[in-house]
mmCIF file of C-alpha atoms in Angstrom:
data_model
loop_
_atom_site.group_PDB
_atom_site.id
_atom_site.type_symbol
_atom_site.label_atom_id
_atom_site.label_comp_id
_atom_site.label_asym_id
_atom_site.label_seq_id
_atom_site.Cartn_x
_atom_site.Cartn_y
_atom_site.Cartn_z
ATOM 1 C CA MET A 1 34.549 20.975 181.316
ATOM 2 C CA ASN A 2 32.564 24.135 180.845
ATOM 3 C CA TRP A 3 29.283 24.798 179.095
ATOM 4 C CA LEU A 4 31.059 25.620 175.807
ATOM 5 C CA THR A 5 32.375 22.080 175.390
ATOM 6 C CA ASP A 6 28.896 20.636 175.746
ATOM 7 C CA ILE A 7 27.645 22.402 172.623
ATOM 8 C CA VAL A 8 27.601 20.217 169.526
ATOM 9 C CA ARG A 9 29.607 21.900 166.830
ATOM 10 C CA PRO A 10 27.728 22.342 163.556
ATOM 11 C CA LYS A 11 28.883 20.191 160.702
ATOM 12 C CA ILE A 12 30.192 22.311 157.872
ATOM 13 C CA LYS A 13 30.258 20.757 154.449
ATOM 14 C CA LYS A 14 33.627 21.146 152.785
ATOM 15 C CA THR A 15 33.410 23.037 149.526
ATOM 16 C CA THR A 16 35.698 23.181 146.530
ATOM 17 C CA PRO A 17 35.689 25.481 143.498
ATOM 18 C CA LYS A 18 34.406 22.558 141.424
ATOM 19 C CA GLU A 19 31.131 22.190 143.285
ATOM 20 C CA ILE A 20 28.973 24.751 145.070
ATOM 21 C CA SER A 21 27.814 23.411 148.433
ATOM 22 C CA ASP A 22 24.107 22.966 149.060
ATOM 23 C CA ASP A 23 24.230 25.168 152.152
ATOM 24 C CA LEU A 24 25.656 28.225 150.398
ATOM 25 C CA TRP A 25 24.129 31.222 148.695
ATOM 26 C CA VAL A 26 25.494 32.626 145.451
ATOM 27 C CA LYS A 27 25.261 36.257 144.422
ATOM 28 C CA CYS A 28 24.221 36.936 140.831
ATOM 29 C CA PRO A 29 26.979 39.047 139.226
ATOM 30 C CA GLU A 30 24.415 40.821 137.052
ATOM 31 C CA CYS A 31 21.558 41.856 139.360
ATOM 32 C CA GLY A 32 23.035 41.149 142.798
ATOM 33 C CA GLN A 33 20.252 38.763 143.794
ATOM 34 C CA MET A 34 21.224 36.165 146.401
ATOM 35 C CA LEU A 35 20.482 32.727 144.956
ATOM 36 C CA PHE A 36 20.147 29.518 146.944
ATOM 37 C CA SER A 37 22.584 27.009 145.450
ATOM 38 C CA LYS A 38 20.044 24.149 145.300
ATOM 39 C CA GLU A 39 17.688 26.285 143.219
ATOM 40 C CA LEU A 40 20.617 27.490 141.136
ATOM 41 C CA LYS A 41 21.556 23.915 140.246
ATOM 42 C CA GLN A 42 17.975 23.199 139.224
ATOM 43 C CA SER A 43 18.008 26.236 136.920
ATOM 44 C CA LEU A 44 21.328 25.103 135.344
ATOM 45 C CA TYR A 45 23.086 28.054 137.002
ATOM 46 C CA VAL A 46 20.834 30.700 135.480
ATOM 47 C CA CYS A 47 19.665 33.532 137.740
ATOM 48 C CA THR A 48 15.984 33.027 138.548
ATOM 49 C CA LYS A 49 15.466 36.780 138.840
ATOM 50 C CA CYS A 50 17.180 38.375 135.841
ATOM 51 C CA GLY A 51 17.994 35.339 133.664
ATOM 52 C CA HIS A 52 21.737 35.958 133.722
ATOM 53 C CA HIS A 53 23.704 32.852 132.712
ATOM 54 C CA LEU A 54 26.416 32.220 135.281
ATOM 55 C CA ARG A 55 29.589 30.554 134.067
ATOM 56 C CA LEU A 56 29.360 26.779 134.077
ATOM 57 C CA TYR A 57 32.139 24.456 135.212
ATOM 58 C CA VAL A 58 33.533 22.288 132.441
ATOM 59 C CA ASP A 59 32.334 18.966 133.901
ATOM 60 C CA LYS A 60 28.781 20.273 134.223
ATOM 61 C CA ARG A 61 28.951 21.537 130.647
ATOM 62 C CA LEU A 62 29.924 18.121 129.305
ATOM 63 C CA LYS A 63 27.252 16.358 131.359
ATOM 64 C CA GLN A 64 24.647 18.770 130.046
ATOM 65 C CA LEU A 65 25.446 18.099 126.386
ATOM 66 C CA PHE A 66 25.935 14.328 126.388
ATOM 67 C CA ASP A 67 22.897 12.055 126.479
ATOM 68 C CA ASP A 68 22.094 11.142 130.102
ATOM 69 C CA GLY A 69 25.322 12.934 131.086
ATOM 70 C CA ILE A 70 27.358 9.889 130.069
ATOM 71 C CA TYR A 71 30.671 10.305 128.265
ATOM 72 C CA MET A 72 34.247 9.051 128.152
ATOM 73 C CA THR A 73 37.050 11.553 128.699
ATOM 74 C CA LEU A 74 39.569 11.595 125.872
ATOM 75 C CA ALA A 75 43.190 11.460 127.036
ATOM 76 C CA LEU A 76 45.109 14.448 125.691
ATOM 77 C CA PRO A 77 48.807 14.613 124.758
ATOM 78 C CA ALA A 78 51.204 15.949 127.378
ATOM 79 C CA VAL A 79 52.842 19.280 126.577
ATOM 80 C CA LYS A 80 55.888 21.109 127.856
ATOM 81 C CA GLU A 81 54.542 23.093 130.774
ATOM 82 C CA ASP A 82 56.848 26.112 130.811
ATOM 83 C CA PRO A 83 58.645 26.391 127.466
ATOM 84 C CA LEU A 84 59.670 30.036 128.037
ATOM 85 C CA LYS A 85 60.609 29.745 131.727
ATOM 86 C CA PHE A 86 58.119 32.555 132.293
ATOM 87 C CA LYS A 87 57.797 34.463 135.538
ATOM 88 C CA ASP A 88 55.728 37.521 136.477
ATOM 89 C CA THR A 89 54.440 37.812 140.049
ATOM 90 C CA GLN A 90 55.077 34.068 140.304
ATOM 91 C CA ARG A 91 56.526 31.296 138.207
ATOM 92 C CA TYR A 92 54.283 29.976 135.470
ATOM 93 C CA THR A 93 54.763 26.416 136.722
ATOM 94 C CA ASP A 94 53.602 27.473 140.193
ATOM 95 C CA ARG A 95 50.585 29.251 138.728
ATOM 96 C CA ILE A 96 49.577 26.123 136.834
ATOM 97 C CA LYS A 97 49.844 24.057 140.027
ATOM 98 C CA VAL A 98 47.558 26.515 141.838
ATOM 99 C CA TYR A 99 44.881 26.270 139.149
ATOM 100 C CA ARG A 100 45.149 22.491 138.933
ATOM 101 C CA LYS A 101 44.527 22.255 142.639
ATOM 102 C CA LYS A 102 41.739 24.835 142.460
ATOM 103 C CA THR A 103 39.833 23.258 139.549
ATOM 104 C CA GLY A 104 40.869 19.618 139.702
ATOM 105 C CA ASN A 105 41.617 19.774 135.963
ATOM 106 C CA ASN A 106 44.923 19.518 134.126
ATOM 107 C CA ASP A 107 44.352 22.608 131.969
ATOM 108 C CA ALA A 108 41.662 24.832 130.472
ATOM 109 C CA ILE A 109 40.071 22.184 128.265
ATOM 110 C CA LYS A 110 38.402 18.816 128.550
ATOM 111 C CA VAL A 111 37.333 16.551 125.694
ATOM 112 C CA GLY A 112 34.567 13.992 125.949
ATOM 113 C CA VAL A 113 33.308 11.286 123.602
ATOM 114 C CA GLY A 114 29.790 9.885 123.714
ATOM 115 C CA LYS A 115 26.256 10.198 122.376
ATOM 116 C CA VAL A 116 24.706 13.597 121.641
ATOM 117 C CA GLY A 117 21.138 13.336 120.414
ATOM 118 C CA GLY A 118 21.757 9.646 119.746
ATOM 119 C CA VAL A 119 24.758 10.450 117.522
ATOM 120 C CA ASP A 120 28.359 9.543 118.343
ATOM 121 C CA ALA A 121 30.081 12.886 118.871
ATOM 122 C CA VAL A 122 33.161 14.602 120.264
ATOM 123 C CA VAL A 123 32.684 17.560 122.599
ATOM 124 C CA ALA A 124 35.548 19.826 123.654
ATOM 125 C CA ALA A 125 34.656 22.240 126.461
ATOM 126 C CA MET A 126 36.829 25.065 127.743
ATOM 127 C CA ASP A 127 37.179 25.877 131.432
ATOM 128 C CA PHE A 128 37.153 29.617 132.164
ATOM 129 C CA SER A 129 37.961 28.956 135.819
ATOM 130 C CA PHE A 130 41.409 27.700 134.726
ATOM 131 C CA MET A 131 43.455 30.856 134.050
ATOM 132 C CA GLY A 132 40.526 32.538 132.332
ATOM 133 C CA GLY A 133 40.263 29.731 129.790
ATOM 134 C CA SER A 134 43.428 31.063 128.178
ATOM 135 C CA MET A 135 44.645 29.150 125.140
ATOM 136 C CA GLY A 136 48.133 27.727 125.487
ATOM 137 C CA THR A 137 49.674 24.664 123.877
ATOM 138 C CA ALA A 138 47.606 22.325 126.082
ATOM 139 C CA VAL A 139 44.340 23.843 124.847
ATOM 140 C CA GLY A 140 45.633 23.756 121.283
ATOM 141 C CA GLU A 141 46.480 20.067 121.628
ATOM 142 C CA GLY A 142 43.033 19.466 123.086
ATOM 143 C CA ILE A 143 41.244 21.035 120.115
ATOM 144 C CA VAL A 144 43.510 19.303 117.589
ATOM 145 C CA SER A 145 43.078 15.926 119.329
ATOM 146 C CA ALA A 146 39.294 16.367 119.378
ATOM 147 C CA ALA A 147 39.251 17.206 115.658
ATOM 148 C CA GLU A 148 41.545 14.286 114.791
ATOM 149 C CA TYR A 149 39.402 11.849 116.793
ATOM 150 C CA ALA A 150 36.271 13.124 115.037
ATOM 151 C CA TYR A 151 37.999 12.766 111.661
ATOM 152 C CA ALA A 152 39.171 9.212 112.366
ATOM 153 C CA HIS A 153 35.792 8.037 113.699
ATOM 154 C CA ASP A 154 33.500 9.980 111.330
ATOM 155 C CA CYS A 155 32.019 11.920 114.260
ATOM 156 C CA PRO A 156 30.716 15.486 114.401
ATOM 157 C CA LEU A 157 32.701 17.937 116.527
ATOM 158 C CA ILE A 158 31.218 20.316 119.098
ATOM 159 C CA ILE A 159 33.351 22.936 120.848
ATOM 160 C CA VAL A 160 32.107 25.040 123.754
ATOM 161 C CA SER A 161 34.300 28.128 123.981
ATOM 162 C CA ALA A 162 34.900 30.109 127.160
ATOM 163 C CA SER A 163 38.123 32.077 127.024
ATOM 164 C CA GLY A 164 39.863 35.371 127.590
ATOM 165 C CA GLY A 165 42.199 34.628 124.674
ATOM 166 C CA ALA A 166 45.802 33.550 124.227
ATOM 167 C CA ARG A 167 47.947 32.597 127.222
ATOM 168 C CA MET A 168 50.641 35.272 127.498
ATOM 169 C CA GLN A 169 52.954 33.015 129.532
ATOM 170 C CA GLU A 170 53.524 30.939 126.388
ATOM 171 C CA GLY A 171 54.055 33.846 123.994
ATOM 172 C CA MET A 172 54.278 32.940 120.301
ATOM 173 C CA LEU A 173 53.630 29.269 121.052
ATOM 174 C CA SER A 174 50.178 30.274 122.258
ATOM 175 C CA LEU A 175 49.469 32.318 119.122
ATOM 176 C CA MET A 176 50.518 29.361 116.952
ATOM 177 C CA GLN A 177 47.544 27.418 118.329
ATOM 178 C CA MET A 178 45.208 29.673 116.356
ATOM 179 C CA ALA A 179 46.611 28.323 113.084
ATOM 180 C CA ARG A 180 46.915 24.728 114.336
ATOM 181 C CA THR A 181 43.344 24.484 115.577
ATOM 182 C CA THR A 182 41.940 26.161 112.477
ATOM 183 C CA ALA A 183 43.835 23.779 110.180
ATOM 184 C CA ALA A 184 42.665 20.714 112.142
ATOM 185 C CA ILE A 185 39.028 21.783 111.961
ATOM 186 C CA ASN A 186 39.218 22.717 108.276
ATOM 187 C CA ARG A 187 40.505 19.189 107.575
ATOM 188 C CA LEU A 188 37.434 17.841 109.362
ATOM 189 C CA LYS A 189 35.127 20.100 107.346
ATOM 190 C CA GLU A 190 36.737 19.032 104.069
ATOM 191 C CA LYS A 191 35.543 15.523 104.899
ATOM 192 C CA GLY A 192 32.016 16.898 105.265
ATOM 193 C CA LEU A 193 31.737 16.277 109.012
ATOM 194 C CA PRO A 194 29.720 18.869 110.964
ATOM 195 C CA TYR A 195 31.346 21.270 113.389
ATOM 196 C CA ILE A 196 29.094 23.115 115.843
ATOM 197 C CA SER A 197 30.643 26.057 117.679
ATOM 198 C CA ILE A 198 28.987 27.056 120.957
ATOM 199 C CA PHE A 199 29.785 30.448 122.472
ATOM 200 C CA SER A 200 29.528 30.796 126.230
ATOM 201 C CA ASP A 201 30.451 33.816 128.320
ATOM 202 C CA PRO A 202 33.035 35.051 127.501
ATOM 203 C CA THR A 203 34.510 34.034 124.143
ATOM 204 C CA THR A 204 37.218 36.531 123.259
ATOM 205 C CA GLY A 205 40.763 37.045 121.987
ATOM 206 C CA GLY A 206 42.589 34.401 119.971
ATOM 207 C CA VAL A 207 39.841 31.827 120.514
ATOM 208 C CA SER A 208 37.179 34.014 118.893
ATOM 209 C CA ALA A 209 39.682 34.860 116.135
ATOM 210 C CA SER A 210 40.295 31.218 115.264
ATOM 211 C CA PHE A 211 38.365 27.977 115.780
ATOM 212 C CA ALA A 212 35.341 29.508 117.522
ATOM 213 C CA MET A 213 34.323 31.516 114.466
ATOM 214 C CA ILE A 214 34.566 28.855 111.762
ATOM 215 C CA GLY A 215 31.697 26.579 112.769
ATOM 216 C CA ASP A 216 29.079 25.280 110.364
ATOM 217 C CA ILE A 217 26.553 26.491 112.931
ATOM 218 C CA HIS A 218 27.181 29.099 115.626
ATOM 219 C CA ILE A 219 25.088 28.744 118.784
ATOM 220 C CA ALA A 220 25.432 31.215 121.660
ATOM 221 C CA GLU A 221 24.032 31.267 125.158
ATOM 222 C CA ARG A 222 21.889 34.248 126.011
ATOM 223 C CA GLY A 223 23.908 37.325 126.988
ATOM 224 C CA ALA A 224 27.308 35.779 126.258
ATOM 225 C CA MET A 225 30.086 38.277 125.547
ATOM 226 C CA ILE A 226 31.703 37.490 122.196
ATOM 227 C CA GLY A 227 34.470 39.516 120.607
ATOM 228 C CA PHE A 228 38.190 39.983 120.121
ATOM 229 C CA ALA A 229 39.403 43.005 122.066
ATOM 230 C CA GLY A 230 37.590 44.497 125.045
ATOM 231 C CA LYS A 231 34.997 47.220 124.581
ATOM 232 C CA ARG A 232 37.063 49.856 126.369
ATOM 233 C CA VAL A 233 40.151 49.086 124.263
ATOM 234 C CA ILE A 234 38.136 49.408 121.051
ATOM 235 C CA GLU A 235 36.587 52.713 122.126
ATOM 236 C CA GLN A 236 39.990 54.124 123.022
ATOM 237 C CA THR A 237 41.401 52.978 119.680
ATOM 238 C CA ILE A 238 38.668 54.285 117.373
ATOM 239 C CA ARG A 239 37.753 57.211 119.666
ATOM 240 C CA GLU A 240 34.057 56.487 119.303
ATOM 241 C CA LYS A 241 31.299 55.196 121.575
ATOM 242 C CA LEU A 242 30.236 51.672 120.710
ATOM 243 C CA PRO A 243 26.544 50.730 120.262
ATOM 244 C CA GLU A 244 24.491 49.470 123.196
ATOM 245 C CA GLY A 245 24.806 45.722 123.636
ATOM 246 C CA PHE A 246 27.915 45.570 121.455
ATOM 247 C CA GLN A 247 29.697 42.166 121.648
ATOM 248 C CA THR A 248 26.695 40.380 123.150
ATOM 249 C CA ALA A 249 25.317 37.190 121.622
ATOM 250 C CA GLU A 250 22.115 38.990 120.660
ATOM 251 C CA TYR A 251 24.007 41.809 118.893
ATOM 252 C CA LEU A 252 26.121 39.328 116.923
ATOM 253 C CA LYS A 253 23.023 37.393 115.874
ATOM 254 C CA GLU A 254 21.477 40.601 114.525
ATOM 255 C CA HIS A 255 24.649 41.185 112.496
ATOM 256 C CA GLY A 256 24.995 37.653 111.113
ATOM 257 C CA MET A 257 27.901 36.338 113.206
ATOM 258 C CA VAL A 258 25.760 33.988 115.332
ATOM 259 C CA ASP A 259 23.005 31.731 114.001
ATOM 260 C CA ILE A 260 21.097 30.857 117.181
ATOM 261 C CA VAL A 261 20.871 32.407 120.653
ATOM 262 C CA VAL A 262 19.402 30.090 123.278
ATOM 263 C CA GLU A 263 18.613 29.868 126.948
ATOM 264 C CA ARG A 264 20.803 27.300 128.685
ATOM 265 C CA LYS A 265 17.795 25.082 129.414
ATOM 266 C CA ASP A 266 17.190 24.819 125.660
ATOM 267 C CA LEU A 267 20.819 24.318 124.617
ATOM 268 C CA LYS A 268 20.836 20.524 124.743
ATOM 269 C CA ALA A 269 17.645 20.174 122.681
ATOM 270 C CA THR A 270 18.886 22.741 120.169
ATOM 271 C CA VAL A 271 22.227 20.988 119.696
ATOM 272 C CA ASP A 272 20.500 17.605 119.338
ATOM 273 C CA ARG A 273 18.169 18.975 116.667
ATOM 274 C CA VAL A 274 20.896 20.767 114.691
ATOM 275 C CA LEU A 275 23.233 17.781 114.903
ATOM 276 C CA GLY A 276 20.531 15.445 113.629
ATOM 277 C CA LEU A 277 19.941 17.649 110.578
ATOM 278 C CA LEU A 278 23.633 18.055 109.796
ATOM 279 C CA MET A 279 24.407 14.356 110.168
ATOM 280 C CA ALA A 280 21.471 13.448 107.925
ATOM 281 C CA ASN A 281 23.054 15.537 105.177
ATOM 282 C CA TYR A 282 26.470 13.944 105.830
ATOM 283 C CA LYS A 283 25.073 10.421 105.516
ATOM 284 C CA ALA A 284 23.135 11.393 102.413
ATOM 285 C CA ALA A 285 26.294 12.775 100.802
#
């Protein structure tokens, strides 16, 4: 034995994409500040220097919104995984397997049922870390299932959007989800049940052009990017420079597309308050 074998090797905590280890630092994508992960968790993943809201994993999002973080996951219908036999740099089925292993989730959406502000509610949250939160048939089924459960149980529906848009690997089947999700939510609204749409960063493409924009109340996290096409694409199309802050939550609030812009620490209380008011009107009706 030599002196090297006598040294005790440091224990390294295994990390996964789902959970940031306590012994790691995270760099803020906005200001570049190095943030200690323990402090970042305490701030709900908001930069303590510039206030930038980092993207939140879907499980953390659900725990934040449900009372005491307690909820039951709603089982979603199985869908055909590769209807078009799509392949680009890799097979679509292989790509899905990679993201399932990376995130621990089946697809880019999770639906929970539980109490929100003391009210029975359904919350569907999108997972941007799963293929950019792209909307394929699985996401469409998730939104429709959430709306149908809310309809059947007289519950309000809350959807937290985080998406780059339609999933190109599913072609027209992905675009069809825009109509399906919109129809399911409109059926819920015809019954008078509240639907709160929450915009997180980013909410774009087919998601912003369908169910995300038809809420009774639109709540956005501070600084969230909300739009359809990207800023550069729009500028190249119209051959004009877009205004400063275009497609941010604050800009959309100024122009009437968003009702409330909140800090993440205030999101839960805001949703509870709004939900209480909307459900009071529903019961009165």
